[in-house]
């Protein structure tokens, strides 16, 4: 194991918790004293900073929601003055106003440091050429990874998204050893490369992919690793917390959440109470050290579970497991909860289908109707109707087993579903139209 900052990353858990408590206490006092929003919230909730006597007292503090950010658009939330800000990022939501995040110089340093630890834990460092194919600009992916990669002494190839053929040429010519992008974009890139006669596994030096910004599954990891000859690591973050911040270590068993930066809770989204360790719930984060926009008990809306068991890598910080989906991503089909990631998991276990799929939900009469359109793998594409029927039955069976609800399957030609350069859109829900 190689840590970027061993003093913090390998600190005994009891010390880490003490540090978190100190940071939490300072944060709560600061926000109570200087932020009208938090002051009023805490008063309304009848909690005073003096009530925080130990780390678990975080439970006494009120939750925060995305709506709070929208209602305070663009910057009523900031706890640093305009002169102290060195950057804005803006994340577009599907409804309402976007979220604006401001950063002081220290906030950028903290974010960069978080990524330096994360990228090092995924085995990257000096000598690597990291192709950053996340969007640069208002989205946090491009600049976030860029700063993190430079910090560890790697060479950055800042390609951003798009212009895929040129990206593949540069990947070969400059010998990129790692790529950071959405899983959907890497899939697209792999296909474009094959059309150009380039095998990423054989004709490039690419060995590591840092994939995130949208949900993906273990089965998809298996497929991408064997197809592209890479190790694929999940990376997580949201703009409200800074951007991408946490990556899996080489154990590939969840993201280490740096405890000096974030205090995480997993709660039952309905009751707001903590779930038992290892159970699934909504990730809620208190970001402990940010100057311009700290957050207390922010309900991110992502569904996951947490693991405080020691990691074989030696890092002592807790791990959050792969995001299963968002609270608002969940489809309810005939009363059954269905996450797009379950569909992906089921499909990727069928070798005859490709990587691209789309879920179309409709209402037929009074009933929900779910159709899964999935591309055939090129090797299974055939005009023999009996072969196709057989594959369709197999896929329908598997989906039924995993989802407990019937899905009709339409097998489509390889390459016929939409491709995405940024975050993909896998669900078309026509029920509300
Ligand atoms: O997506 C930040 C990011 C950039 C993360 C690059 C990773 C890599 P937002 O646009 O604010 O920020 O979207 C945040 O995306 O709440 C999750 O729902 C989803 N998300 C991000 N990473 C993952 C992941 C960036 N690894 C929202 N798995 C989050 C599943 C993810 N969902």
CSV table of C-alpha atoms and ligand atoms in Angstrom, one decimal:
chain,number,residue,atom,x,y,z
A,1,UNK,CA,0.0,0.0,0.0
A,2,UNK,CA,1.1,3.5,-0.8
A,3,UNK,CA,-0.7,6.4,0.9
A,4,UNK,CA,-0.5,10.0,-0.3
A,5,UNK,CA,-0.8,11.3,3.3
A,6,UNK,CA,-0.1,8.3,5.6
A,7,UNK,CA,-0.4,10.4,8.8
A,8,UNK,CA,-4.1,11.0,8.1
A,9,UNK,CA,-5.0,8.0,5.9
A,10,UNK,CA,-3.7,5.4,8.3
A,11,UNK,CA,-4.5,7.2,11.6
A,12,UNK,CA,-6.0,4.9,14.2
A,13,UNK,CA,-9.8,5.1,14.1
A,14,UNK,CA,-10.2,6.4,17.7
A,15,UNK,CA,-7.9,9.4,16.8
A,16,UNK,CA,-9.8,10.0,13.6
A,17,UNK,CA,-13.1,10.2,15.5
A,18,UNK,CA,-11.6,12.6,17.9
A,19,UNK,CA,-10.5,14.8,15.0
A,20,UNK,CA,-13.9,14.6,13.5
A,21,UNK,CA,-15.6,15.7,16.7
A,22,UNK,CA,-13.3,18.7,17.0
A,23,UNK,CA,-14.0,19.7,13.4
A,24,UNK,CA,-17.7,19.2,13.8
A,25,UNK,CA,-17.8,21.3,17.0
A,26,UNK,CA,-15.9,24.1,15.3
A,27,UNK,CA,-18.1,24.0,12.2
A,28,UNK,CA,-21.3,24.1,14.2
A,29,UNK,CA,-20.1,27.1,16.2
A,30,UNK,CA,-18.9,28.9,13.1
A,31,UNK,CA,-22.2,28.3,11.2
A,32,UNK,CA,-24.4,29.2,14.2
A,33,UNK,CA,-22.5,32.4,14.6
A,34,UNK,CA,-22.0,33.5,11.1
A,35,UNK,CA,-24.6,31.9,8.8
A,36,UNK,CA,-28.1,33.3,9.1
A,37,UNK,CA,-29.5,30.2,7.4
A,38,UNK,CA,-27.9,27.7,9.8
A,39,UNK,CA,-28.5,30.0,12.8
A,40,UNK,CA,-32.3,30.1,12.0
A,41,UNK,CA,-32.4,26.4,11.2
A,42,UNK,CA,-30.7,25.4,14.5
A,43,UNK,CA,-32.9,27.7,16.5
A,44,UNK,CA,-36.0,26.4,14.8
A,45,UNK,CA,-34.8,22.9,15.6
A,46,UNK,CA,-34.1,23.9,19.2
A,47,UNK,CA,-30.4,22.9,19.1
A,48,UNK,CA,-27.5,25.0,20.2
A,49,UNK,CA,-23.8,24.3,19.5
A,50,UNK,CA,-23.3,23.6,23.2
A,51,UNK,CA,-25.6,20.5,22.7
A,52,UNK,CA,-22.9,18.9,20.5
A,53,UNK,CA,-21.0,17.0,23.2
A,54,UNK,CA,-19.8,14.0,21.3
A,55,UNK,CA,-19.6,12.9,17.6
A,56,UNK,CA,-22.9,11.0,17.7
A,57,UNK,CA,-24.7,14.3,18.6
A,58,UNK,CA,-24.5,15.1,14.9
A,59,UNK,CA,-28.0,13.4,15.0
A,60,UNK,CA,-29.4,16.4,16.9
A,61,UNK,CA,-28.7,18.7,13.9
A,62,UNK,CA,-31.3,19.4,11.2
A,63,UNK,CA,-31.0,17.9,7.7
A,64,UNK,CA,-30.3,19.9,4.6
A,65,UNK,CA,-31.8,19.3,1.2
A,66,UNK,CA,-31.1,20.3,-2.4
A,67,UNK,CA,-34.1,22.5,-2.2
A,68,UNK,CA,-32.4,24.6,0.4
A,69,UNK,CA,-29.6,25.3,-2.1
A,70,UNK,CA,-32.2,26.2,-4.8
A,71,UNK,CA,-34.1,28.4,-2.4
A,72,UNK,CA,-30.9,30.3,-1.6
A,73,UNK,CA,-29.8,30.7,-5.2
A,74,UNK,CA,-27.2,31.7,-6.2
A,75,UNK,CA,-25.0,32.5,-3.2
A,76,UNK,CA,-27.0,33.3,-0.1
A,77,UNK,CA,-25.5,30.2,1.4
A,78,UNK,CA,-21.9,31.2,1.1
A,79,UNK,CA,-19.9,31.7,4.3
A,80,UNK,CA,-17.0,33.4,2.6
A,81,UNK,CA,-17.0,36.9,1.1
A,82,UNK,CA,-17.0,37.4,-2.6
A,83,UNK,CA,-13.3,38.5,-2.5
A,84,UNK,CA,-12.3,35.2,-0.9
A,85,UNK,CA,-13.8,33.1,-3.7
A,86,UNK,CA,-11.5,31.8,-6.4
A,87,UNK,CA,-13.9,29.7,-8.4
A,88,UNK,CA,-17.5,28.8,-9.1
A,89,UNK,CA,-18.9,25.5,-10.4
A,90,UNK,CA,-22.6,25.2,-11.4
A,91,UNK,CA,-24.5,21.9,-11.6
A,92,UNK,CA,-27.6,21.7,-13.7
A,93,UNK,CA,-30.5,20.0,-12.0
A,94,UNK,CA,-33.4,18.5,-13.8
A,95,UNK,CA,-35.8,20.9,-12.1
A,96,UNK,CA,-35.6,24.4,-10.9
A,97,UNK,CA,-32.5,26.6,-10.5
A,98,UNK,CA,-29.1,25.1,-10.8
A,99,UNK,CA,-26.8,24.8,-7.8
A,100,UNK,CA,-23.9,27.2,-7.5
A,101,UNK,CA,-20.9,26.1,-5.5
A,102,UNK,CA,-18.2,28.7,-4.5
A,103,UNK,CA,-14.7,27.8,-3.5
A,104,UNK,CA,-12.0,29.6,-1.6
A,105,UNK,CA,-8.3,28.9,-2.2
A,106,UNK,CA,-8.3,26.5,0.8
A,107,UNK,CA,-11.4,24.8,-0.5
A,108,UNK,CA,-9.7,24.0,-3.8
A,109,UNK,CA,-6.7,22.8,-1.9
A,110,UNK,CA,-8.8,20.5,0.2
A,111,UNK,CA,-10.6,19.1,-2.8
A,112,UNK,CA,-7.3,18.6,-4.7
A,113,UNK,CA,-5.8,16.9,-1.7
A,114,UNK,CA,-8.8,14.6,-1.4
A,115,UNK,CA,-8.3,13.5,-5.0
A,116,UNK,CA,-4.6,13.2,-4.6
A,117,UNK,CA,-5.2,10.6,-1.8
A,118,UNK,CA,-7.9,9.0,-3.9
A,119,UNK,CA,-5.9,8.6,-7.1
A,120,UNK,CA,-2.9,7.4,-5.2
A,121,UNK,CA,-5.1,4.8,-3.5
A,122,UNK,CA,-6.1,3.6,-7.0
A,123,UNK,CA,-2.4,3.0,-7.8
A,124,UNK,CA,-1.7,6.1,-9.8
A,125,UNK,CA,1.2,8.5,-9.5
A,126,UNK,CA,4.3,10.1,-11.1
A,127,UNK,CA,4.9,8.5,-14.5
A,128,UNK,CA,1.3,8.0,-15.3
A,129,UNK,CA,-0.4,10.0,-18.1
A,130,UNK,CA,-4.0,10.6,-17.1
A,131,UNK,CA,-6.4,11.5,-19.9
A,132,UNK,CA,-9.1,13.6,-18.3
A,133,UNK,CA,-12.2,13.0,-20.4
A,134,UNK,CA,-14.7,14.4,-18.0
A,135,UNK,CA,-16.2,17.7,-19.1
A,136,UNK,CA,-14.2,20.8,-18.3
A,137,UNK,CA,-16.1,23.9,-17.3
A,138,UNK,CA,-19.1,24.3,-15.0
A,139,UNK,CA,-19.1,20.6,-14.4
A,140,UNK,CA,-16.7,19.6,-11.6
A,141,UNK,CA,-15.4,16.4,-13.2
A,142,UNK,CA,-12.8,17.9,-15.6
A,143,UNK,CA,-11.1,20.5,-13.4
A,144,UNK,CA,-11.4,18.4,-10.3
A,145,UNK,CA,-9.6,15.4,-11.7
A,146,UNK,CA,-7.1,17.7,-13.5
A,147,UNK,CA,-6.0,19.4,-10.3
A,148,UNK,CA,-5.9,16.0,-8.4
A,149,UNK,CA,-3.8,14.3,-11.1
A,150,UNK,CA,-1.3,17.2,-11.3
A,151,UNK,CA,-1.0,17.2,-7.6
A,152,UNK,CA,0.3,13.6,-7.5
A,153,UNK,CA,2.8,14.4,-10.2
A,154,UNK,CA,1.1,12.6,-13.0
A,155,UNK,CA,1.0,14.1,-16.5
A,156,UNK,CA,-2.5,15.3,-17.5
A,157,UNK,CA,-3.9,15.1,-21.0
A,158,UNK,CA,-6.9,17.4,-20.7
A,159,UNK,CA,-9.1,16.2,-23.6
A,160,UNK,CA,-12.5,16.9,-21.9
A,161,UNK,CA,-15.4,15.0,-23.6
A,162,UNK,CA,-16.1,14.6,-27.3
A,163,UNK,CA,-14.0,14.4,-30.4
A,164,UNK,CA,-13.6,10.7,-29.6
A,165,UNK,CA,-11.5,9.7,-32.6
A,166,UNK,CA,-8.9,12.4,-31.8
A,167,UNK,CA,-8.9,11.3,-28.2
A,168,UNK,CA,-8.1,7.7,-29.2
A,169,UNK,CA,-5.3,8.9,-31.5
A,170,UNK,CA,-3.9,11.0,-28.7
A,171,UNK,CA,-4.2,8.1,-26.2
A,172,UNK,CA,-2.0,6.1,-28.5
A,173,UNK,CA,0.5,8.8,-29.5
A,174,UNK,CA,1.0,10.2,-26.0
A,175,UNK,CA,0.8,6.8,-24.2
A,176,UNK,CA,-2.1,7.5,-21.8
A,177,UNK,CA,-1.9,5.0,-19.0
A,178,UNK,CA,-5.2,6.1,-17.3
A,179,UNK,CA,-8.4,7.7,-18.2
A,180,UNK,CA,-11.0,9.5,-16.1
A,181,UNK,CA,-14.5,9.7,-17.6
A,182,UNK,CA,-18.1,8.4,-17.2
A,183,UNK,CA,-18.5,4.7,-17.6
A,184,UNK,CA,-20.9,5.4,-20.6
A,185,UNK,CA,-18.2,7.5,-22.3
A,186,UNK,CA,-15.6,4.7,-21.9
A,187,UNK,CA,-18.0,2.2,-23.5
A,188,UNK,CA,-18.5,4.6,-26.4
A,189,UNK,CA,-14.8,5.2,-26.7
A,190,UNK,CA,-14.1,1.4,-26.7
A,191,UNK,CA,-16.6,1.0,-29.6
A,192,UNK,CA,-15.2,4.0,-31.6
A,193,UNK,CA,-11.7,2.6,-31.1
A,194,UNK,CA,-12.8,-0.8,-32.5
A,195,UNK,CA,-14.3,0.9,-35.5
A,196,UNK,CA,-11.0,2.6,-36.1
A,197,UNK,CA,-9.2,-0.8,-35.9
A,198,UNK,CA,-7.7,0.0,-32.5
A,199,UNK,CA,-7.9,-2.3,-29.5
A,200,UNK,CA,-7.6,-0.4,-26.3
A,201,UNK,CA,-6.3,-3.6,-24.6
A,202,UNK,CA,-3.6,-4.4,-27.2
A,203,UNK,CA,-2.8,-1.1,-29.0
A,204,UNK,CA,-2.6,1.4,-26.1
A,205,UNK,CA,-0.9,1.7,-22.7
A,206,UNK,CA,-4.2,2.3,-21.0
A,207,UNK,CA,-4.3,0.3,-17.7
A,208,UNK,CA,-6.6,2.2,-15.3
A,209,UNK,CA,-9.9,3.8,-15.6
A,210,UNK,CA,-11.4,6.2,-13.0
A,211,UNK,CA,-15.1,6.0,-13.7
A,212,UNK,CA,-18.0,7.7,-12.1
A,213,UNK,CA,-20.5,10.6,-12.1
A,214,UNK,CA,-23.3,8.1,-12.7
A,215,UNK,CA,-24.3,4.7,-11.4
A,216,UNK,CA,-22.7,1.5,-12.9
A,217,UNK,CA,-22.5,-2.0,-11.7
A,218,UNK,CA,-20.0,-4.8,-10.7
A,219,UNK,CA,-21.1,-6.8,-13.8
A,220,UNK,CA,-20.3,-3.8,-16.0
A,221,UNK,CA,-16.9,-3.5,-14.3
A,222,UNK,CA,-16.1,-7.2,-15.1
A,223,UNK,CA,-17.1,-6.6,-18.8
A,224,UNK,CA,-15.1,-3.4,-19.2
A,225,UNK,CA,-12.0,-4.8,-17.5
A,226,UNK,CA,-11.8,-7.9,-19.7
A,227,UNK,CA,-12.8,-6.1,-22.9
A,228,UNK,CA,-10.5,-3.1,-22.5
A,229,UNK,CA,-7.6,-4.7,-20.5
A,230,UNK,CA,-7.9,-2.2,-17.7
A,231,UNK,CA,-8.6,-2.0,-14.0
A,232,UNK,CA,-11.7,0.1,-13.5
A,233,UNK,CA,-12.2,2.1,-10.3
A,234,UNK,CA,-15.3,3.8,-9.1
A,235,UNK,CA,-15.1,7.5,-8.2
A,236,UNK,CA,-17.8,9.4,-6.3
A,237,UNK,CA,-18.7,12.9,-5.4
A,238,UNK,CA,-21.3,15.6,-6.0
A,239,UNK,CA,-20.8,19.3,-6.8
A,240,UNK,CA,-22.3,20.3,-3.5
A,241,UNK,CA,-19.5,18.6,-1.6
A,242,UNK,CA,-16.9,20.1,-4.1
A,243,UNK,CA,-17.0,17.5,-7.0
A,244,UNK,CA,-15.4,14.1,-7.4
A,245,UNK,CA,-13.6,13.4,-4.2
A,246,UNK,CA,-13.6,9.7,-3.3
A,247,UNK,CA,-12.2,6.7,-5.2
A,248,UNK,CA,-11.9,3.0,-4.5
A,249,UNK,CA,-8.5,1.8,-3.4
A,250,UNK,CA,-6.9,-1.1,-5.2
A,251,UNK,CA,-9.1,-3.5,-3.2
A,252,UNK,CA,-12.0,-2.2,-5.3
A,253,UNK,CA,-14.4,-2.6,-2.4
A,254,UNK,CA,-16.0,0.8,-1.9
A,255,UNK,CA,-14.8,4.4,-1.7
A,256,UNK,CA,-12.8,5.5,1.3
A,257,UNK,CA,-14.5,8.6,2.6
A,258,UNK,CA,-11.8,10.8,4.2
A,259,UNK,CA,-13.1,11.3,7.7
A,260,UNK,CA,-11.3,14.6,8.2
A,261,UNK,CA,-13.2,16.0,5.2
A,262,UNK,CA,-16.6,14.4,5.5
A,263,UNK,CA,-18.7,12.9,8.2
A,264,UNK,CA,-21.0,10.3,6.6
A,265,UNK,CA,-24.3,8.8,7.9
A,266,UNK,CA,-26.5,6.3,6.1
A,267,UNK,CA,-30.2,6.9,7.1
A,268,UNK,CA,-33.6,5.5,6.3
A,269,UNK,CA,-34.9,8.1,3.8
A,270,UNK,CA,-38.4,7.9,5.3
A,271,UNK,CA,-37.7,8.1,9.0
A,272,UNK,CA,-34.4,9.9,8.9
A,273,UNK,CA,-33.0,7.4,11.5
A,274,UNK,CA,-29.7,5.7,11.0
A,275,UNK,CA,-29.9,2.3,9.4
A,276,UNK,CA,-28.0,-0.7,10.9
A,277,UNK,CA,-24.3,-1.0,9.7
A,278,UNK,CA,-24.1,-2.6,6.3
A,279,UNK,CA,-27.8,-1.8,5.5
A,280,UNK,CA,-28.8,0.3,2.6
A,281,UNK,CA,-30.1,3.8,3.0
A,282,UNK,CA,-29.6,7.4,1.9
A,283,UNK,CA,-26.1,8.9,2.1
A,284,UNK,CA,-26.0,12.0,4.3
A,285,UNK,CA,-22.9,14.0,4.5
A,286,UNK,CA,-21.5,16.8,6.8
A,287,UNK,CA,-18.6,18.4,5.0
A,288,UNK,CA,-16.3,19.4,7.8
A,289,UNK,CA,-13.7,21.7,6.5
A,290,UNK,CA,-15.0,23.8,3.7
A,291,UNK,CA,-14.8,27.6,4.0
A,292,UNK,CA,-17.2,28.9,1.3
A,293,UNK,CA,-20.0,26.4,1.4
A,294,UNK,CA,-19.9,23.9,4.3
A,295,UNK,CA,-22.8,21.6,4.7
A,296,UNK,CA,-24.4,20.0,7.6
A,297,UNK,CA,-26.3,16.7,7.3
A,298,UNK,CA,-26.9,17.2,3.6
A,299,UNK,CA,-29.3,14.5,2.2
A,300,UNK,CA,-27.6,13.7,-1.1
A,301,UNK,CA,-30.3,11.3,-2.3
A,302,UNK,CA,-27.9,8.5,-3.2
A,303,UNK,CA,-28.6,5.0,-2.0
A,304,UNK,CA,-25.7,3.0,-0.6
A,305,UNK,CA,-24.4,1.2,2.5
A,306,UNK,CA,-21.4,1.9,4.7
A,307,UNK,CA,-18.6,-0.3,6.0
A,308,UNK,CA,-16.4,0.6,9.0
A,309,UNK,CA,-14.5,-2.7,8.9
A,310,UNK,CA,-10.7,-2.2,8.5
A,311,UNK,CA,-9.7,-2.3,4.8
A,312,UNK,CA,-6.9,-4.7,3.8
A,313,UNK,CA,-5.2,-1.7,2.2
A,314,UNK,CA,-4.4,-0.3,5.6
A,315,UNK,CA,-6.4,2.9,5.3
A,316,UNK,CA,-8.5,3.4,8.4
A,317,UNK,CA,-11.2,5.7,6.8
A,318,UNK,CA,-14.7,4.1,6.4
A,319,UNK,CA,-15.9,2.9,3.0
A,320,UNK,CA,-19.1,3.7,1.3
A,321,UNK,CA,-20.2,1.0,-1.2
A,322,UNK,CA,-21.1,1.4,-4.8
A,323,UNK,CA,-24.1,3.7,-5.3
A,324,UNK,CA,-27.2,1.7,-6.1
A,325,UNK,CA,-29.2,4.6,-7.4
A,326,UNK,CA,-30.8,7.7,-6.2
A,327,UNK,CA,-33.9,8.0,-4.0
A,328,UNK,CA,-35.5,9.8,-6.9
A,329,UNK,CA,-34.1,7.3,-9.5
A,330,UNK,CA,-36.2,4.5,-8.2
A,331,UNK,CA,-39.0,3.4,-10.5
A,332,UNK,CA,-42.1,2.0,-9.0
A,333,UNK,CA,-43.5,-0.6,-11.4
A,334,UNK,CA,-46.8,-2.1,-10.3
A,335,UNK,CA,-45.8,-1.4,-6.7
A,336,UNK,CA,-42.4,-2.9,-6.9
A,337,UNK,CA,-39.3,-0.8,-6.5
A,338,UNK,CA,-36.9,-1.0,-9.4
A,339,UNK,CA,-33.5,0.7,-9.7
A,340,UNK,CA,-31.9,1.0,-13.2
A,341,UNK,CA,-28.7,-0.5,-11.7
A,342,UNK,CA,-30.6,-3.8,-10.9
A,343,UNK,CA,-31.6,-3.9,-14.6
A,344,UNK,CA,-28.0,-3.3,-15.6
A,345,UNK,CA,-26.8,-6.0,-13.2
A,346,UNK,CA,-29.3,-8.6,-14.6
A,347,UNK,CA,-28.5,-7.7,-18.3
A,348,UNK,CA,-24.8,-7.8,-18.0
A,349,UNK,CA,-25.0,-11.4,-16.8
A,350,UNK,CA,-26.2,-12.4,-20.3
A,351,UNK,CA,-23.2,-12.7,-22.6
A,352,UNK,CA,-25.4,-12.4,-25.8
A,353,UNK,CA,-26.3,-8.8,-25.0
A,354,UNK,CA,-24.2,-5.7,-25.4
A,355,UNK,CA,-23.5,-3.0,-22.9
A,356,UNK,CA,-26.2,-0.5,-24.0
A,357,UNK,CA,-29.8,-0.5,-22.8
A,358,UNK,CA,-32.7,1.8,-22.2
A,359,UNK,CA,-35.7,1.4,-19.9
A,360,UNK,CA,-39.0,2.7,-21.2
A,361,UNK,CA,-41.9,2.9,-18.8
A,362,UNK,CA,-45.4,3.5,-20.0
A,363,UNK,CA,-48.9,3.1,-18.6
A,364,UNK,CA,-51.1,0.6,-20.5
A,365,UNK,CA,-54.7,1.2,-19.2
A,366,UNK,CA,-54.3,1.2,-15.4
A,367,UNK,CA,-51.1,-0.8,-15.4
A,368,UNK,CA,-47.5,0.2,-15.6
A,369,UNK,CA,-45.6,-1.4,-18.5
A,370,UNK,CA,-41.9,-1.7,-18.5
A,371,UNK,CA,-39.9,-2.4,-21.6
A,372,UNK,CA,-36.2,-2.9,-21.6
A,373,UNK,CA,-34.5,-2.3,-25.0
A,374,UNK,CA,-31.1,-3.8,-25.1
A,375,UNK,CA,-28.5,-4.1,-27.9
A,376,UNK,CA,-27.4,-7.5,-28.9
A,377,UNK,CA,-23.7,-8.2,-28.7
A,378,UNK,CA,-22.2,-8.0,-32.2
A,379,UNK,CA,-21.4,-11.8,-32.1
A,380,UNK,CA,-25.0,-12.6,-31.3
A,381,UNK,CA,-26.6,-10.4,-34.0
A,382,UNK,CA,-28.3,-12.8,-36.4
A,383,UNK,CA,-31.3,-12.8,-38.7
A,384,UNK,CA,-32.4,-16.2,-37.4
A,385,UNK,CA,-35.6,-15.5,-35.6
A,386,UNK,CA,-35.4,-18.6,-33.4
A,387,UNK,CA,-32.0,-17.5,-32.1
A,388,UNK,CA,-33.3,-14.1,-31.3
A,389,UNK,CA,-36.4,-15.4,-29.6
A,390,UNK,CA,-34.2,-17.7,-27.4
A,391,UNK,CA,-32.1,-14.8,-26.3
A,392,UNK,CA,-35.1,-12.7,-25.6
A,393,UNK,CA,-36.7,-15.4,-23.4
A,394,UNK,CA,-33.4,-15.8,-21.5
A,395,UNK,CA,-33.2,-12.0,-20.9
A,396,UNK,CA,-36.8,-11.8,-19.8
A,397,UNK,CA,-36.4,-14.6,-17.4
A,398,UNK,CA,-33.3,-13.1,-15.8
A,399,UNK,CA,-35.0,-9.8,-15.4
A,400,UNK,CA,-38.0,-11.4,-13.8
A,401,UNK,CA,-35.7,-13.2,-11.4
A,402,UNK,CA,-33.8,-10.1,-10.4
A,403,UNK,CA,-36.6,-7.5,-10.4
A,404,UNK,CA,-39.7,-9.6,-9.4
A,405,UNK,CA,-41.7,-7.7,-12.0
A,406,UNK,CA,-42.3,-8.5,-15.6
A,407,UNK,CA,-40.3,-6.5,-18.2
A,408,UNK,CA,-40.8,-6.9,-21.9
A,409,UNK,CA,-37.6,-7.1,-23.8
A,410,UNK,CA,-36.8,-5.7,-27.2
A,411,UNK,CA,-33.5,-6.8,-28.6
A,412,UNK,CA,-32.1,-4.1,-30.9
A,413,UNK,CA,-29.2,-3.9,-33.4
A,414,UNK,CA,-25.7,-3.2,-32.0
A,415,UNK,CA,-25.0,0.5,-32.1
A,416,UNK,CA,-28.6,1.6,-32.4
A,417,UNK,CA,-29.3,3.0,-28.9
A,418,UNK,CA,-28.1,6.6,-28.0
A,419,UNK,CA,-24.5,7.0,-26.9
A,420,UNK,CA,-23.5,9.6,-24.2
A,421,UNK,CA,-20.4,11.6,-23.7
A,422,UNK,CA,-21.3,12.8,-20.2
A,423,UNK,CA,-23.9,11.3,-17.9
A,424,UNK,CA,-26.2,8.8,-19.6
A,425,UNK,CA,-29.9,8.8,-19.6
A,426,UNK,CA,-31.1,5.2,-19.2
A,427,UNK,CA,-34.8,5.7,-18.3
A,428,UNK,CA,-37.6,7.1,-20.4
A,429,UNK,CA,-40.6,7.4,-18.1
A,430,UNK,CA,-43.7,8.2,-20.2
A,431,UNK,CA,-46.2,7.8,-17.4
A,432,UNK,CA,-46.1,11.4,-16.4
A,433,UNK,CA,-46.3,12.8,-20.0
B,1,LIG,O1,-21.1,14.0,-10.9
B,1,LIG,C1,-19.2,14.8,-9.6
B,1,LIG,C2,-18.4,13.7,-10.2
B,1,LIG,C3,-17.6,14.0,-11.3
B,1,LIG,C4,-18.3,12.5,-9.6
B,1,LIG,C5,-16.8,13.1,-11.9
B,1,LIG,C6,-17.5,11.5,-10.2
B,1,LIG,C7,-16.7,11.8,-11.3
B,1,LIG,P1,-22.9,16.1,-9.9
B,1,LIG,O2,-23.0,16.5,-11.3
B,1,LIG,O3,-23.3,17.2,-8.9
B,1,LIG,O4,-21.4,15.8,-9.5
B,1,LIG,O5,-23.7,14.8,-9.6
B,1,LIG,C8,-23.7,14.2,-8.4
B,1,LIG,O6,-24.0,12.0,-9.5
B,1,LIG,O7,-25.3,12.6,-6.2
B,1,LIG,C9,-24.9,10.7,-7.8
B,1,LIG,O8,-26.2,10.6,-7.9
B,1,LIG,C10,-24.2,10.7,-9.1
B,1,LIG,N1,-22.9,10.0,-9.0
B,1,LIG,C11,-21.7,10.6,-9.0
B,1,LIG,N2,-20.7,9.7,-8.9
B,1,LIG,C12,-21.3,8.5,-8.9
B,1,LIG,C13,-20.9,7.1,-8.9
B,1,LIG,C14,-20.7,14.8,-10.1
B,1,LIG,N3,-19.6,6.8,-8.8
B,1,LIG,C15,-24.5,12.9,-8.5
B,1,LIG,N4,-21.8,6.1,-8.8
B,1,LIG,C16,-24.5,12.1,-7.2
B,1,LIG,C17,-23.1,6.5,-8.9
B,1,LIG,C18,-22.7,8.7,-9.0
B,1,LIG,N5,-23.6,7.7,-9.0
